[in-house]
Amino acid sequence: MIQKHRVTQADIARMLDVSPALVALVVGRSNSPLRHSVKKETAERIRSKAAELGYRPNRAAQMTRSGRSNLIIHLNRGGFSDVARQISYHIGRMVHKAGFNLQTLDAYWWEDEGDETIEQVLAFQPEGLIVSGGVKTESDFGEVHRANIPMVAAGLELPGLPLVGYDARSVIARLTRHCLQNGRMPALVFRVSARHFWQITDRERGYRDALAEAGYKNFPEVNIASGVWEETGPGIIADSGMGNLAHPFEDGMCVGQWLLQNPRLPNALICSNDHYAIGIMTVLKRAGIRIPEDVVITGFDNLEYASQGSVGLTSVEQPIEAFCQTSFDLLMEKMGRQSAGTGKKEHTLIHPCRIHWRESSRCSKTDTNQIETCGTPVSTPAHVAA
């Protein structure tokens, strides 16, 4: 069998009468600052010849020569959720802009997936690892530390790493105060299975902060699987469902149907995400419940369709690009060090969120079509640092 000659960078250099080093800067995915100094016409000529010859980088040879993979892995533990897609986009853009190759590993929380994804990370021998999403599957990141692979988290709390995220606590407290100040008794709606996540824990803390300020020290928690809502004051509505990313509004619609079967209907609902809020709104509106006149509703994530319905949903915008950039900058800093994992939490970096006030929470004429920033610029709040 005649084996086809593998086109090399040296072949391209010889045909174009340029240096191999110049070719490497253009098609070798080099992260050298010199790559920006190559003339546009020259770079296009090299890329065109590489495409014509069917050139493909020999990753194994590159690693052997340089001792580096020039690869950053993004382990995205968010499945195909809207937020996960946004995080993936921003991190991918930052990795490519810095001149590195990118390998995205999407995780969907299947059983035993944690160990498998860690094995994949180690097999790729990356120069850095960014983890995002919600780690529902246990993973031994200790293997990554022991392999001396620099690692950071984006919008996620992992042991031994800086916490880079967003101030959900302050923004949920602001929404709760808004309801209380307008005579509403808000109930917080969230999924029980997600309660151990830092992101959800902080939302519950913000809710409790605002109620404590208003003098509410004790209030009930009702699980829709076994409880009945008979309250005239605030409380927590817990959904024990596991969630279905293929039908994201399903859980919210189940909560809405449960609410309609109860003796009382809360006059305000603070939902932990937009899927819950929109699912609940859909069911209540079909039953003739007026929003916001009968029930004020707020969401979280400010997804694209939050503003598209007949009643715009007041929702919280996560600073996704900002915390991704902070995490990526931390990774670049770690990759510049000789030792990767210190095993110590170095610092906490929390970005403010923005509330998009829309009709679903309107209590006065000035409550809609405004954007409000909640939280301070990147900081270390005492409640998180503790």
Coordinates of C-alpha atoms in Angstrom, one line a residue:
M1 CA 0.0 0.0 0.0
I2 CA 1.4 3.4 -1.0
Q3 CA 1.3 5.8 2.0
K4 CA 0.5 9.4 1.3
H5 CA 3.1 11.9 2.4
R6 CA 2.0 13.9 5.4
V7 CA 2.3 17.6 4.5
T8 CA 4.5 19.5 7.0
Q9 CA 5.2 23.1 7.9
A10 CA 8.6 22.7 6.2
D11 CA 6.9 21.7 3.0
I12 CA 4.7 24.9 3.0
A13 CA 7.8 27.0 3.9
R14 CA 9.8 25.5 1.0
M15 CA 7.0 26.0 -1.6
L16 CA 6.5 29.7 -0.5
D17 CA 10.2 30.4 0.0
V18 CA 9.6 31.6 3.6
S19 CA 11.0 30.4 6.9
P20 CA 9.5 27.4 8.7
A21 CA 9.3 29.6 11.8
L22 CA 7.0 32.0 10.0
V23 CA 4.8 29.2 8.8
A24 CA 4.7 27.9 12.4
L25 CA 3.5 31.3 13.6
V26 CA 0.6 31.3 11.2
V27 CA -0.7 27.7 11.1
G28 CA 0.9 26.2 14.2
R29 CA -1.6 27.8 16.7
S30 CA 1.4 29.5 18.3
N31 CA 0.6 31.8 21.3
S32 CA 3.7 33.9 20.7
P33 CA 3.0 37.6 20.6
L34 CA 5.1 37.6 17.3
R35 CA 2.1 36.1 15.5
H36 CA 0.4 39.5 15.4
S37 CA 3.4 41.0 13.6
V38 CA 3.0 38.8 10.5
K39 CA 1.7 40.8 7.5
K40 CA -1.9 40.0 6.7
E41 CA -1.1 39.2 3.0
T42 CA 1.7 36.8 4.0
A43 CA -0.5 35.1 6.6
E44 CA -3.3 34.7 4.0
R45 CA -0.8 33.2 1.5
I46 CA 0.4 30.7 4.0
R47 CA -3.1 29.7 5.1
S48 CA -4.2 29.3 1.5
K49 CA -1.2 27.1 0.6
A50 CA -1.8 25.0 3.8
A51 CA -5.4 24.5 2.8
E52 CA -4.5 23.6 -0.8
L53 CA -2.0 21.0 0.4
G54 CA -4.4 19.6 3.0
Y55 CA -2.1 20.4 5.9
R56 CA -3.1 19.2 9.3
P57 CA -1.2 20.0 12.5
N58 CA 0.7 17.0 13.9
R59 CA -0.2 17.5 17.6
A60 CA 2.0 14.7 18.8
A61 CA 5.0 16.1 17.0
Q62 CA 4.3 19.6 18.3
M63 CA 4.1 18.3 21.9
T64 CA 7.3 16.3 21.5
R65 CA 9.3 19.3 20.2
S66 CA 7.9 21.9 22.6
G67 CA 6.9 19.8 25.6
R68 CA 3.5 21.7 25.4
S69 CA 0.1 20.8 24.1
N70 CA -1.0 24.4 23.6
L71 CA -4.4 23.1 24.6
I72 CA -6.9 24.4 27.1
I73 CA -9.9 22.3 28.0
H74 CA -13.3 23.7 29.0
L75 CA -15.2 21.2 31.1
N76 CA -18.8 22.5 30.8
R77 CA -21.0 20.8 33.4
G78 CA -24.2 22.5 32.2
G79 CA -25.5 20.1 29.6
F80 CA -27.2 22.1 26.8
S81 CA -28.8 24.7 29.1
D82 CA -28.9 28.3 27.8
V83 CA -26.5 29.6 30.4
A84 CA -24.1 26.7 29.6
R85 CA -24.1 27.7 26.0
Q86 CA -23.3 31.3 26.8
I87 CA -20.4 30.3 29.1
S88 CA -19.1 28.0 26.4
Y89 CA -19.2 30.8 23.8
H90 CA -17.3 33.4 25.9
I91 CA -14.7 31.0 27.1
G92 CA -14.1 29.6 23.6
R93 CA -13.7 33.2 22.3
M94 CA -11.1 34.0 25.0
V95 CA -9.1 30.8 24.5
H96 CA -8.8 31.3 20.8
K97 CA -8.0 35.0 21.1
A98 CA -5.1 34.1 23.4
G99 CA -3.8 31.7 20.7
F100 CA -4.5 28.4 22.3
N101 CA -6.3 25.3 21.0
L102 CA -9.7 24.6 22.7
Q103 CA -11.3 21.3 23.6
T104 CA -14.8 21.5 25.1
L105 CA -16.0 18.6 27.1
D106 CA -19.8 18.8 27.6
A107 CA -21.1 17.0 30.6
Y108 CA -24.8 16.1 31.1
W109 CA -24.8 14.6 34.7
W110 CA -25.1 11.0 33.7
E111 CA -24.1 8.3 36.2
D112 CA -20.4 7.8 36.6
E113 CA -19.7 10.6 34.1
G114 CA -17.5 12.4 36.7
D115 CA -14.7 9.9 36.6
E116 CA -14.9 9.5 32.8
T117 CA -14.5 13.2 32.2
I118 CA -11.5 13.5 34.5
E119 CA -9.9 10.6 32.6
Q120 CA -10.5 12.4 29.3
V121 CA -8.9 15.6 30.7
L122 CA -5.8 13.7 31.8
A123 CA -5.6 12.0 28.4
F124 CA -5.5 15.3 26.5
Q125 CA -2.6 16.6 28.6
P126 CA -3.9 20.2 28.5
E127 CA -2.0 23.2 29.7
G128 CA -5.0 24.4 31.6
L129 CA -8.6 23.5 32.6
I130 CA -11.7 25.7 33.1
V131 CA -14.7 24.1 34.8
S132 CA -18.1 25.6 34.7
G133 CA -21.8 24.7 35.3
G134 CA -23.2 22.7 38.1
V135 CA -21.3 19.6 39.3
K136 CA -24.1 17.1 40.0
T137 CA -21.7 14.2 39.3
E138 CA -18.9 13.6 41.8
S139 CA -15.5 14.2 40.3
D140 CA -12.0 13.7 41.7
F141 CA -10.3 16.9 40.7
G142 CA -7.4 15.8 42.9
E143 CA -6.1 13.8 39.9
V144 CA -5.9 17.0 38.0
H145 CA -4.0 18.8 40.7
R146 CA -1.6 15.9 41.1
A147 CA -0.9 16.1 37.3
N148 CA 0.1 19.7 37.9
I149 CA -2.6 21.0 35.5
P150 CA -3.6 24.6 36.3
M151 CA -7.4 24.7 36.9
V152 CA -10.0 27.4 37.6
A153 CA -13.8 27.5 37.9
A154 CA -16.2 29.8 36.2
G155 CA -19.4 30.5 38.0
L156 CA -18.9 27.4 40.1
E157 CA -17.6 26.6 43.6
L158 CA -14.9 23.9 43.7
P159 CA -12.7 23.0 46.7
G160 CA -9.3 24.5 46.6
L161 CA -10.0 27.1 43.9
P162 CA -10.9 30.8 44.0
L163 CA -14.7 31.4 43.8
V164 CA -15.4 33.4 40.7
G165 CA -19.1 34.1 40.3
Y166 CA -22.0 36.6 40.7
D167 CA -23.8 38.2 43.6
A168 CA -27.1 36.3 43.6
R169 CA -27.5 37.0 47.3
S170 CA -27.8 40.8 46.9
V171 CA -30.0 40.7 43.9
I172 CA -32.6 38.2 45.3
A173 CA -32.7 40.3 48.5
R174 CA -33.5 43.3 46.3
L175 CA -36.4 41.5 44.6
T176 CA -37.7 40.3 47.9
R177 CA -37.6 43.9 49.4
H178 CA -39.4 45.2 46.3
C179 CA -42.3 42.8 46.9
L180 CA -42.5 43.5 50.7
Q181 CA -42.3 47.3 50.2
N182 CA -45.4 47.0 47.9
G183 CA -47.4 44.9 50.3
R184 CA -46.7 41.5 48.6
M185 CA -45.8 38.4 50.6
P186 CA -43.3 36.6 48.3
A187 CA -42.6 32.9 48.2
L188 CA -39.3 31.6 46.9
V189 CA -39.5 28.8 44.4
F190 CA -36.5 26.4 43.7
R191 CA -35.6 22.8 43.1
V192 CA -34.5 20.8 46.2
S193 CA -31.9 18.7 44.3
A194 CA -30.0 21.9 43.5
R195 CA -29.9 23.2 47.0
H196 CA -26.3 22.2 47.7
F197 CA -25.1 24.3 44.8
W198 CA -23.5 27.6 45.8
Q199 CA -25.6 29.4 43.2
I200 CA -28.9 28.3 44.7
T201 CA -27.7 28.6 48.3
D202 CA -26.9 32.2 47.8
R203 CA -30.3 32.9 46.3
E204 CA -32.0 31.4 49.4
R205 CA -29.7 33.4 51.6
G206 CA -30.7 36.7 49.9
Y207 CA -34.3 35.8 50.3
R208 CA -33.8 35.1 54.0
D209 CA -31.8 38.3 54.5
A210 CA -34.6 40.5 53.2
L211 CA -37.2 38.7 55.3
A212 CA -35.1 39.0 58.4
E213 CA -34.7 42.7 57.9
A214 CA -38.6 43.0 57.7
G215 CA -38.9 41.0 60.9
Y216 CA -39.8 37.6 59.5
K217 CA -37.7 35.1 61.5
N218 CA -39.7 31.9 60.9
F219 CA -41.6 30.9 57.9
P220 CA -42.6 27.5 56.4
E221 CA -41.0 25.4 53.6
V222 CA -43.6 23.4 51.6
N223 CA -42.6 20.6 49.2
I224 CA -45.0 20.4 46.3
A225 CA -44.7 16.6 46.4
S226 CA -46.4 16.3 49.8
G227 CA -47.4 19.7 51.1
V228 CA -50.2 22.2 50.8
W229 CA -49.8 26.0 50.6
E230 CA -52.1 27.7 53.2
E231 CA -49.9 30.6 54.1
T232 CA -50.8 34.3 54.1
G233 CA -47.1 35.3 54.6
P234 CA -43.8 34.4 53.0
G235 CA -42.3 30.9 52.7
I236 CA -40.4 28.6 50.5
I237 CA -41.9 26.4 47.8
A238 CA -39.6 23.4 47.1
D239 CA -39.9 21.3 44.0
S240 CA -38.4 17.8 44.3
G241 CA -38.4 17.2 40.6
M242 CA -35.0 16.3 38.9
G243 CA -35.5 18.7 36.0
N244 CA -35.7 18.0 32.3
L245 CA -33.5 20.0 30.0
A246 CA -35.3 18.7 27.0
H247 CA -38.6 20.2 28.4
P248 CA -37.3 23.1 30.5
F249 CA -40.6 24.7 31.4
E250 CA -42.2 21.4 32.6
D251 CA -41.2 21.8 36.2
G252 CA -42.5 25.3 36.4
M253 CA -45.8 24.2 34.9
C254 CA -46.1 21.5 37.5
V255 CA -45.6 24.1 40.3
G256 CA -48.2 26.3 38.7
Q257 CA -50.7 23.4 38.6
W258 CA -50.0 22.6 42.2
L259 CA -50.5 26.2 43.2
L260 CA -54.0 26.3 41.6
Q261 CA -55.0 23.2 43.6
N262 CA -54.1 24.9 46.9
P263 CA -56.4 26.8 49.3
R264 CA -54.3 30.0 48.8
L265 CA -52.3 31.5 46.0
P266 CA -49.2 33.5 47.0
N267 CA -49.4 37.1 45.7
A268 CA -45.7 37.1 44.7
L269 CA -43.3 34.4 43.5
I270 CA -39.5 34.8 43.3
C271 CA -38.3 32.0 41.1
S272 CA -34.8 30.7 41.1
N273 CA -34.7 30.6 37.3
D274 CA -36.6 31.8 34.2
H275 CA -37.8 28.3 33.3
Y276 CA -39.7 28.1 36.6
A277 CA -41.1 31.6 36.2
I278 CA -42.3 31.2 32.6
G279 CA -43.8 27.7 33.3
I280 CA -45.7 29.1 36.3
M281 CA -46.9 32.2 34.4
T282 CA -48.2 30.0 31.5
V283 CA -50.4 27.9 33.8
L284 CA -51.7 30.8 35.9
K285 CA -52.5 32.9 32.9
R286 CA -54.5 30.1 31.3
A287 CA -56.4 29.8 34.5
G288 CA -57.4 33.5 34.4
I289 CA -54.9 34.7 37.0
R290 CA -53.7 38.2 36.2
I291 CA -50.0 39.0 36.3
P292 CA -48.9 41.2 38.0
E293 CA -52.3 42.3 39.4
D294 CA -53.0 39.0 41.2
V295 CA -49.5 37.6 41.4
V296 CA -46.1 39.3 40.9
I297 CA -43.5 36.9 39.4
T298 CA -39.7 37.3 38.9
G299 CA -37.2 35.0 37.3
F300 CA -33.4 34.6 37.1
D301 CA -31.0 34.3 34.1
N302 CA -32.7 36.8 31.8
L303 CA -33.0 34.3 29.0
E304 CA -33.8 35.5 25.5
Y305 CA -37.5 34.6 25.8
A306 CA -38.0 36.4 29.2
S307 CA -39.0 39.5 27.3
Q308 CA -40.9 37.9 24.5
G309 CA -44.2 36.9 26.1
S310 CA -47.4 38.9 26.4
V311 CA -46.2 39.8 29.9
G312 CA -42.5 40.6 30.1
L313 CA -40.7 38.7 32.9
T314 CA -38.7 40.7 35.4
S315 CA -35.4 38.7 35.5
V316 CA -31.8 38.8 36.7
E317 CA -29.0 38.9 34.2
Q318 CA -25.9 37.0 35.3
P319 CA -22.6 38.7 34.4
I320 CA -21.5 35.7 32.4
E321 CA -18.9 37.4 30.2
A322 CA -17.4 39.2 33.2
F323 CA -16.9 36.1 35.4
C324 CA -15.7 34.1 32.4
Q325 CA -13.1 36.7 31.7
T326 CA -12.0 36.8 35.4
S327 CA -11.7 33.0 35.4
F328 CA -9.7 33.0 32.2
D329 CA -7.3 35.7 33.5
L330 CA -6.8 33.6 36.6
L331 CA -6.0 30.6 34.5
M332 CA -3.4 32.6 32.4
E333 CA -1.9 33.7 35.7
K334 CA -1.7 30.1 37.0
M335 CA -0.2 28.9 33.7
G336 CA 2.6 31.3 34.1
R337 CA 3.6 29.7 37.4
Q338 CA 5.8 26.7 37.9
S339 CA 3.3 24.9 40.2
A340 CA -0.4 24.6 39.3
G341 CA -2.7 23.7 42.2
T342 CA -2.0 25.1 45.7
G343 CA -4.9 23.3 47.2
K344 CA -5.8 26.6 48.9
K345 CA -8.7 29.0 48.2
E346 CA -6.8 32.1 47.2
H347 CA -9.6 34.6 46.9
T348 CA -13.2 35.2 46.1
L349 CA -14.3 37.3 43.1
I350 CA -18.0 38.2 42.9
H351 CA -19.5 40.3 40.1
P352 CA -22.7 42.3 40.4
C353 CA -25.9 41.2 38.6
R354 CA -28.4 43.3 36.8
I355 CA -32.2 43.3 37.3
H356 CA -34.3 43.8 34.1
W357 CA -37.5 45.2 35.5
R358 CA -40.5 44.2 33.3
E359 CA -44.3 44.0 33.6
S360 CA -44.5 40.8 35.7
S361 CA -43.3 42.6 38.8
R362 CA -45.0 46.0 38.2
C363 CA -46.3 47.5 41.4
S364 CA -46.2 51.1 40.1
K365 CA -45.8 53.0 36.8
T366 CA -42.0 53.3 37.3
D367 CA -41.3 49.6 37.9
T368 CA -40.9 48.6 34.3
N369 CA -38.4 49.1 31.5
Q370 CA -35.5 49.8 33.8
I371 CA -32.2 48.0 34.4
E372 CA -30.7 48.1 37.9
T373 CA -27.2 46.8 38.9
C374 CA -27.2 45.0 42.2
G375 CA -23.9 44.3 44.1
T376 CA -20.5 45.8 44.2
P377 CA -17.8 45.5 41.5
V378 CA -15.6 42.4 41.8
S379 CA -15.2 42.0 45.6
T380 CA -15.0 39.5 48.4
P381 CA -18.2 39.8 50.4
A382 CA -17.9 38.8 54.1
H383 CA -20.7 36.3 53.8
V384 CA -19.0 34.4 51.0
A385 CA -15.4 34.7 52.3
A386 CA -16.6 33.2 55.6

